[in-house]
mmCIF file of C-alpha atoms in Angstrom:
data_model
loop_
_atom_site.group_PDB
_atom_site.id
_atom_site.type_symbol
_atom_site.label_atom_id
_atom_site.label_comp_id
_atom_site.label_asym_id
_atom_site.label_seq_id
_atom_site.Cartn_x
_atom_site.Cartn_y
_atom_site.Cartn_z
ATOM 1 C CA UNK A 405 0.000 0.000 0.000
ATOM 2 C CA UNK A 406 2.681 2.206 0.541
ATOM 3 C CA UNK A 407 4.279 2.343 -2.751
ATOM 4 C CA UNK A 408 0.424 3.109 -4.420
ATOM 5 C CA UNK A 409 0.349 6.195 -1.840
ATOM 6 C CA UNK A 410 3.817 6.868 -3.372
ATOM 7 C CA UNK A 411 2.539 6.119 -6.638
ATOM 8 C CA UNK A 412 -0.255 8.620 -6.178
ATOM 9 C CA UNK A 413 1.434 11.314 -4.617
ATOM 10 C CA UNK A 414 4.313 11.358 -7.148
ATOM 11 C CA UNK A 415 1.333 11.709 -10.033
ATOM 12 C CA UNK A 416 0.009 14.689 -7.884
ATOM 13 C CA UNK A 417 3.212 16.453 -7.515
ATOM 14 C CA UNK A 418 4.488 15.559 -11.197
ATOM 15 C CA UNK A 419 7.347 13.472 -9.992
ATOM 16 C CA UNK A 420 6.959 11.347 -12.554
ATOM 17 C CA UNK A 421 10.278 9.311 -12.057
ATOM 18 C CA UNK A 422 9.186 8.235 -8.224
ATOM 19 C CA UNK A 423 5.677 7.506 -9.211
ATOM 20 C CA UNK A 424 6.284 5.428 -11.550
ATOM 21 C CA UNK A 425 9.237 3.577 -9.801
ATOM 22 C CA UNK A 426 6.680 3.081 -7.335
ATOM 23 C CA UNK A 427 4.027 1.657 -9.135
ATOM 24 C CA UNK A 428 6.615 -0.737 -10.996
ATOM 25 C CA UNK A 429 7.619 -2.166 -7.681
ATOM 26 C CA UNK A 430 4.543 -2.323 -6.406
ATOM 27 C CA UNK A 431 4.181 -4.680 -9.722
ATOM 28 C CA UNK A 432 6.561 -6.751 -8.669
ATOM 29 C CA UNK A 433 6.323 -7.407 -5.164
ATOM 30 C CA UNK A 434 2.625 -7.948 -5.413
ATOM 31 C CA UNK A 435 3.799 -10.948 -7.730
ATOM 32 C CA UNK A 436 6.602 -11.929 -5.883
ATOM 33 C CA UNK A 437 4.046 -12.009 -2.735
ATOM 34 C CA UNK A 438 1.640 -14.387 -4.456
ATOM 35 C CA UNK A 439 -1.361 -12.192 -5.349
ATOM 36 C CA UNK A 440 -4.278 -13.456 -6.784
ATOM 37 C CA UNK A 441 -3.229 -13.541 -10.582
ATOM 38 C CA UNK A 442 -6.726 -12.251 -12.587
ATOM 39 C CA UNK A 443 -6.734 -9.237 -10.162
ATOM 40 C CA UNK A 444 -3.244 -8.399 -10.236
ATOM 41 C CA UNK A 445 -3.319 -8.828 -13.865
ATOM 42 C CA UNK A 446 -5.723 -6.079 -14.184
ATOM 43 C CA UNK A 447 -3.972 -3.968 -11.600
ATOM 44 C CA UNK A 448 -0.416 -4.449 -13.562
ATOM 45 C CA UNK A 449 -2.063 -3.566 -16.953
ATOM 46 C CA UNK A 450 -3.627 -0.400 -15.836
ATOM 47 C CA UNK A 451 -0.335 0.798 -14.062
ATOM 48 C CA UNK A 452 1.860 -0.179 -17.002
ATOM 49 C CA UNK A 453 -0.011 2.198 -18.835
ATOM 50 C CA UNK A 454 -0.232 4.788 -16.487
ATOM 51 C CA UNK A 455 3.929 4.822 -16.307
ATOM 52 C CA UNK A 456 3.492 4.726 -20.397
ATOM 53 C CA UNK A 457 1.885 7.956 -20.143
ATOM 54 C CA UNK A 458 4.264 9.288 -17.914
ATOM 55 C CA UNK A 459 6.614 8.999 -21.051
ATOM 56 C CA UNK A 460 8.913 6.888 -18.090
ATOM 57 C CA UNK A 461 10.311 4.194 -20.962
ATOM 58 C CA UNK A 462 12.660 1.629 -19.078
ATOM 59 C CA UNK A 463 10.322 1.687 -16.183
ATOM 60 C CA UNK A 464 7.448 0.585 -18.272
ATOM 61 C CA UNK A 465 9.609 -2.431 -19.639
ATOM 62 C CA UNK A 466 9.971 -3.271 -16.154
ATOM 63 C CA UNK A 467 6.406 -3.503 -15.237
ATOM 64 C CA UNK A 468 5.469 -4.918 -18.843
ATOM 65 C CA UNK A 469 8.040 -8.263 -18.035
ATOM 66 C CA UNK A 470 6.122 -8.564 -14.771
ATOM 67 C CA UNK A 471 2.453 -8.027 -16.911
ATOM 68 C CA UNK A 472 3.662 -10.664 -19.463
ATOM 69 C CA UNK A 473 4.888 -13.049 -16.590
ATOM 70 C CA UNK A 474 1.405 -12.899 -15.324
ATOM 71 C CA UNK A 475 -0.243 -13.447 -18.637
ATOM 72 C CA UNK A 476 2.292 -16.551 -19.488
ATOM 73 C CA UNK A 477 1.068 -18.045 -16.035
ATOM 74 C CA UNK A 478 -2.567 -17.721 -16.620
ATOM 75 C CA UNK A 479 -3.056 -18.386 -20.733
ATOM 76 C CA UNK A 480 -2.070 -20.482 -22.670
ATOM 77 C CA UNK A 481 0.668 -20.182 -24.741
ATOM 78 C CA UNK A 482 3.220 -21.608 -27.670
ATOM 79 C CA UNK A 483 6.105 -21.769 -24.870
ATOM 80 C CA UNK A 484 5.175 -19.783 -21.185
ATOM 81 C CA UNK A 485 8.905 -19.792 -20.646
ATOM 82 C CA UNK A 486 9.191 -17.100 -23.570
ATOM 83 C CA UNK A 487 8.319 -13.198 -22.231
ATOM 84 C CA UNK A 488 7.014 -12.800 -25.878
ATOM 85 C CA UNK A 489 3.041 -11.853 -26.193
ATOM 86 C CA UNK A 490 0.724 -8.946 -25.634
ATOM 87 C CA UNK A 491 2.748 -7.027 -24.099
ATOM 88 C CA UNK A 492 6.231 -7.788 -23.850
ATOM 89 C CA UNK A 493 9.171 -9.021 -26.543
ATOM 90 C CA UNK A 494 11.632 -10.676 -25.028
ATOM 91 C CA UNK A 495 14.342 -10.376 -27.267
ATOM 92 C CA UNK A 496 13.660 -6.557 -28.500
ATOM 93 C CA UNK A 497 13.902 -5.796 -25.245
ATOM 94 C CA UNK A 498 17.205 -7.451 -24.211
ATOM 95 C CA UNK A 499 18.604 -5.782 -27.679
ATOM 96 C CA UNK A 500 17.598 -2.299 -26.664
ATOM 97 C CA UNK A 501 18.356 -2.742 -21.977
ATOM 98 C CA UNK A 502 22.115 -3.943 -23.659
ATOM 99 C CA UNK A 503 22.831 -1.007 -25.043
ATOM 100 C CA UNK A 504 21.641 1.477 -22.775
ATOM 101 C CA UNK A 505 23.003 -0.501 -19.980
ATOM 102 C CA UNK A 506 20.210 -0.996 -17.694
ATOM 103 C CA UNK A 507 21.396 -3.799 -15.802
ATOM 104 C CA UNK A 508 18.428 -3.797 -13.044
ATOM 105 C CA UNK A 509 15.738 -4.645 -15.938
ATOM 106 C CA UNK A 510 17.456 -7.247 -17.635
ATOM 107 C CA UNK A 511 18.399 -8.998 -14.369
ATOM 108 C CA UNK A 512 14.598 -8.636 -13.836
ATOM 109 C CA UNK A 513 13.894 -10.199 -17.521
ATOM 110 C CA UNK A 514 16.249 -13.209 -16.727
ATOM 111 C CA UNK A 515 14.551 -13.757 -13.118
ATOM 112 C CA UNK A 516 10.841 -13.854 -14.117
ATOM 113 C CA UNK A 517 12.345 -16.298 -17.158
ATOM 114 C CA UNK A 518 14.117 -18.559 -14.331
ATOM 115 C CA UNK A 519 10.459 -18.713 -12.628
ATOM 116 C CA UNK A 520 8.845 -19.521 -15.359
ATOM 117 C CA UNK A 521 11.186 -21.889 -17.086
ATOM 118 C CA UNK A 522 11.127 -24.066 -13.463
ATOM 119 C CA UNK A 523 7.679 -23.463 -12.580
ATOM 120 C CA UNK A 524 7.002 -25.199 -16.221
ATOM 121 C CA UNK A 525 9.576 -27.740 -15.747
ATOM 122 C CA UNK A 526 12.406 -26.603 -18.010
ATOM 123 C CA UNK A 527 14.996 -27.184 -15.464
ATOM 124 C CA UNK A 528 18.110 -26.795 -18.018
ATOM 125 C CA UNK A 529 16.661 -23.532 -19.193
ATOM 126 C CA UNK A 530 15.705 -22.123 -15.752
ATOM 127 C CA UNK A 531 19.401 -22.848 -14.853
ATOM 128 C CA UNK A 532 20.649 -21.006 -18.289
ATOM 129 C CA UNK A 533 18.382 -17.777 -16.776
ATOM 130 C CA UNK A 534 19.789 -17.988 -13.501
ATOM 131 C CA UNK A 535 23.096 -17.787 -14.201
ATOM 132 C CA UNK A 536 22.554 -14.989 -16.389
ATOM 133 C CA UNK A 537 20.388 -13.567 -13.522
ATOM 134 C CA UNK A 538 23.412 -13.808 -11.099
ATOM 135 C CA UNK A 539 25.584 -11.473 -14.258
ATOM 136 C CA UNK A 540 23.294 -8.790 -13.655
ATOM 137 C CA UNK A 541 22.218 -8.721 -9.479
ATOM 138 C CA UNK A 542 24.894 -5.958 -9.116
ATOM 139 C CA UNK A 543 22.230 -3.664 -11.181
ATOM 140 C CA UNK A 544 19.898 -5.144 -8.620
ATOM 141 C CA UNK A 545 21.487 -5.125 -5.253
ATOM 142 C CA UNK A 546 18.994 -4.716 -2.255
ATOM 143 C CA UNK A 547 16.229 -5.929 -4.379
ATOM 144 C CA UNK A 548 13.705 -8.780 -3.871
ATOM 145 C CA UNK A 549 15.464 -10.128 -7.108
ATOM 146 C CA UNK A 550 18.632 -11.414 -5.219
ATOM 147 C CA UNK A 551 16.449 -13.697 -2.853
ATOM 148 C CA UNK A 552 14.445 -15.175 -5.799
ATOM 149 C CA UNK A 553 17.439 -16.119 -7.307
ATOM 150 C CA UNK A 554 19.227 -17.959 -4.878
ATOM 151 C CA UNK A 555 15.603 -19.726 -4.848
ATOM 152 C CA UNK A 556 14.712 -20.638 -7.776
ATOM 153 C CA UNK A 557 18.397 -20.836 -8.990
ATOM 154 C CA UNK A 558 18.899 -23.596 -6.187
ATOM 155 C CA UNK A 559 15.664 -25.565 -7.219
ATOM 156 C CA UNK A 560 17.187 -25.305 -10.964
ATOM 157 C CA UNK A 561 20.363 -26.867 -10.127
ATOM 158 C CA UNK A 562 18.941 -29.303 -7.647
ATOM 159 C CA UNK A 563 16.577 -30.626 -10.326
ATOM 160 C CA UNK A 564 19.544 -30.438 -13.197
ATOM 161 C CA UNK A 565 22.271 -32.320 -10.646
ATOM 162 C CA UNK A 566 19.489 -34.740 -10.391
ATOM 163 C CA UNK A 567 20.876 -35.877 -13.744
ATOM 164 C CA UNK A 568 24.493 -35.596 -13.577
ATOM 165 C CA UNK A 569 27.008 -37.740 -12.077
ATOM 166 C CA UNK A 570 30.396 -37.680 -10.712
ATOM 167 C CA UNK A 571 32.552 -33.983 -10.050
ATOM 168 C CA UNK A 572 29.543 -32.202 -11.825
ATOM 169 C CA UNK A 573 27.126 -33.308 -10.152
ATOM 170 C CA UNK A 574 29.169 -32.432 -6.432
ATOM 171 C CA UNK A 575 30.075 -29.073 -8.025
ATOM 172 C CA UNK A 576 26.367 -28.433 -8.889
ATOM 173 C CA UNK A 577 25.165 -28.991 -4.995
ATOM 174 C CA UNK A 578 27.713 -27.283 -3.675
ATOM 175 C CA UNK A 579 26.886 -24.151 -5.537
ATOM 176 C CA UNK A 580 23.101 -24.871 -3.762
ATOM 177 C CA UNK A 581 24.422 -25.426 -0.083
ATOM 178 C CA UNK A 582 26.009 -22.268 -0.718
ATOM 179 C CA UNK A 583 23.280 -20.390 -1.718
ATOM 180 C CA UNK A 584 21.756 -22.376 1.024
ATOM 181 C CA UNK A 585 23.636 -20.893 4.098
ATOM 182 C CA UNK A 586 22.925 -17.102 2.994
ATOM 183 C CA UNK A 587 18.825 -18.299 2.778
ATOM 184 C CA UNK A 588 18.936 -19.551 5.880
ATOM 185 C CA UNK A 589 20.283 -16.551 7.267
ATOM 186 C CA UNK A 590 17.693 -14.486 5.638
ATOM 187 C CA UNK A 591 14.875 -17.001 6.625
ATOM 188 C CA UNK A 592 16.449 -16.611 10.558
ATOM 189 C CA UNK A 593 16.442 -12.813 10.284
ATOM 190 C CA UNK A 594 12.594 -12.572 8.325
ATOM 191 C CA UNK A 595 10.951 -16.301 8.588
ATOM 192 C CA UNK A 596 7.409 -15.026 7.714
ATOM 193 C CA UNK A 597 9.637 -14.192 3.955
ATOM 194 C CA UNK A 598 12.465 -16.839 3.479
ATOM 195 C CA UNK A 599 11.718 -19.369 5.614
ATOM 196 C CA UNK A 600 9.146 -22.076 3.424
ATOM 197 C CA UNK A 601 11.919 -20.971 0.735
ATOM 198 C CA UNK A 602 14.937 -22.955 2.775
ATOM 199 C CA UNK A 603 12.726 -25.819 3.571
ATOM 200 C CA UNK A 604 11.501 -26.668 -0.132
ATOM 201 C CA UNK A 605 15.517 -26.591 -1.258
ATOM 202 C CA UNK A 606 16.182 -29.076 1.460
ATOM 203 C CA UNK A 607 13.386 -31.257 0.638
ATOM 204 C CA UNK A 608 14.402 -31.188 -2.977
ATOM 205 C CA UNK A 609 18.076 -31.831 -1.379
ATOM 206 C CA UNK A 610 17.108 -34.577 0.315
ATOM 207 C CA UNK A 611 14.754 -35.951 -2.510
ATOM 208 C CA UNK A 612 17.648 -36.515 -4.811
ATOM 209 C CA UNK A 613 19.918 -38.285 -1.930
ATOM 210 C CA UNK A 614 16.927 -40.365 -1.561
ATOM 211 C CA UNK A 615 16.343 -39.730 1.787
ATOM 212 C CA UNK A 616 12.270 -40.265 1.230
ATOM 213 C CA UNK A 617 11.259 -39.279 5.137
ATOM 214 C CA UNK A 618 13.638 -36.290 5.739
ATOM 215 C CA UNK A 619 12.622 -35.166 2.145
ATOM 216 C CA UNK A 620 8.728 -35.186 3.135
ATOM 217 C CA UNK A 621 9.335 -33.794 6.472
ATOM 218 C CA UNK A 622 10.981 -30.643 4.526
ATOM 219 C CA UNK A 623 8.087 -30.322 2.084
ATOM 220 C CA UNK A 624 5.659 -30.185 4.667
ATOM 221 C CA UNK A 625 7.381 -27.558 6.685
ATOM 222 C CA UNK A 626 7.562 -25.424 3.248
ATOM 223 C CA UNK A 627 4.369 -25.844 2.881
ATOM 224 C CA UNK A 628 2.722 -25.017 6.390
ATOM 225 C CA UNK A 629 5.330 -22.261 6.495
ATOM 226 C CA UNK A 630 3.770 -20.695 2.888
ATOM 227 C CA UNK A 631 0.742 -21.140 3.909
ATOM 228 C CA UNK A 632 0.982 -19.061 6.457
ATOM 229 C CA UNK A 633 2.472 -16.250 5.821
ATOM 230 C CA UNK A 634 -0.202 -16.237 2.431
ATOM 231 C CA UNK A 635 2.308 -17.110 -0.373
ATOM 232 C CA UNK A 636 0.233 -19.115 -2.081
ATOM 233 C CA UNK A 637 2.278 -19.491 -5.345
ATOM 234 C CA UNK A 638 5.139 -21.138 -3.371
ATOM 235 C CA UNK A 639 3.004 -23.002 -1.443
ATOM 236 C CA UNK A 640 1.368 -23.840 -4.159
ATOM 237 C CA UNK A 641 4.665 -24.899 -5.647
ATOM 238 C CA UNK A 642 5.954 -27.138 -2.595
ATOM 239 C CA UNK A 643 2.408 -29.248 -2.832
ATOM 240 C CA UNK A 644 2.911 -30.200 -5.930
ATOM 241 C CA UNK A 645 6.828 -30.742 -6.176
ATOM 242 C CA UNK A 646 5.988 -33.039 -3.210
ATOM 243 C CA UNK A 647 3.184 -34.811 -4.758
ATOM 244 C CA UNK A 648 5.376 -35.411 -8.128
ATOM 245 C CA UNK A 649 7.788 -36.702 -5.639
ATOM 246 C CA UNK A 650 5.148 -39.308 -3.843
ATOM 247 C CA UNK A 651 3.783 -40.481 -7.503
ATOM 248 C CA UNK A 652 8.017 -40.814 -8.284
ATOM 249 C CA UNK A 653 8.233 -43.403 -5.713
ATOM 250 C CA UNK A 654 4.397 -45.438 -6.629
ATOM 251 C CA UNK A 655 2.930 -43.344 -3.345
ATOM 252 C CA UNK A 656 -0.199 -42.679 -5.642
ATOM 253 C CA UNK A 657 -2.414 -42.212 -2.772
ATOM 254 C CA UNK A 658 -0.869 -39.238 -0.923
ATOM 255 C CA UNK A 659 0.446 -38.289 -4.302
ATOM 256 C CA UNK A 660 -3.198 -37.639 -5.483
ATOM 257 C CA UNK A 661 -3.072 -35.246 -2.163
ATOM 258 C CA UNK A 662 -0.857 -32.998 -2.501
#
């Protein structure tokens, strides 16, 4: 609510810059938080517009990768891991953020591509995004980027080394229990936030070591922890990487479940 006061005062004073700064992030943690997607949809669209007409360019990329994001998660599409549709172009935009430098919007670009590339199973691709992500958080320090991709960029590797074998495989986890120990210090520090994030990395941890009880134990956590605090994407998420986990191992029954 703040940053739509913000929003609305900037309008009033003709600080167009803040306003529309505002309403972008406002965008973007409303996702991030797990709104309700057919009423943030039509709340994104109308602000996106709004920051058109404040002739406030780059800005209005930023809340149109969020907007397309939305729409890739709620039609459907050729491939929802492409930002490419009503709104948004993908690959015009990249072309154009390059040369102007504007290192906080494409690190945004490759972070809602990591979340959609894992959320529809494209584990080599969400990895790909990620990495690129992590070229680009210095453009996006003390954002709620970083924290969403040491997520999602530690389910992506869990689910890639799932595959691999040997010294690439080890190097692949280690990169995740790294990532791991700064979550976990986040999720001590602000549990109602990061918290249900460290648990569903360990039960995906623990779900490739084969450790079946430790593994469910984790998911559950993740998902009693989401469902508190009201991020219902992510807890969303933890049900059902938990029941693809029971129907991996012929548990059909609480599979169906979750």
């Amino acid at each position: 609510e703040p940053l739509l006061d913000n929003y609305r005062l900037g309008r009033e004073m003709g600080d167009f810059e803040y306003a529309s700064l505002s309403a972008a992030f406002y965008c973007t943690h409303s996702y991030g938080a797990g709104r309700d997607l057919v009423e943030l949809e039509r709340e994104v669209s109308g602000l996106a517009r709004s920051i058109g007409r404040m002739k406030q360019e780059t800005t209005q990329m930023l809340a149109n990768v969020y907007h397309q994001e939305i729409l890739n998660m709620m039609e459907p599409s050729g491939d929802p891991c492409l930002l490419i549709g009503k709104v948004c172009d993908e690959s015009l935009m990249v072309s154009q953020l390059s040369q102007t430098k504007e290192n906080s919007v494409l690190c945004a670009i490759h972070v809602q591509k990591l979340r959609l590339c894992y959320s529809f199973r494209d584990y080599k691709v969400a990895l790909e995004s990620s990495v690129k992500a992590e070229h680009y958080l210095a453009g996006a320090k003390g954002s709620m980027l970083v924290p969403i991709v040491l997520f999602y960029g530690s389910l992506a590797r869990v689910a890639v080394a799932e595959g691999l074998e040997g010294t690439d495989r080890f190097q692949m986890l280690r990169q995740v229990s790294k990532d791991q120990k700064q979550l976990k210090k986040w999720a001590i520090k602000a549990p109602m936030n990061f918290m249900h994030k460290f648990f569903l990395v360990e039960a995906e941890r623990f779900r490739i070591s084969n450790q079946f009880s430790r593994a469910m134990d984790y998911f559950d956590l993740s998902i009693k922890m989401a469902g508190e605090n009201q991020y219902i994407n992510e807890e969303a998420l933890a049900y059902e990487r938990a029941g693809m986990f029971l129907f991996s191992v012929n548990n059909e029954v609480r599979g169906k479940f979750y």
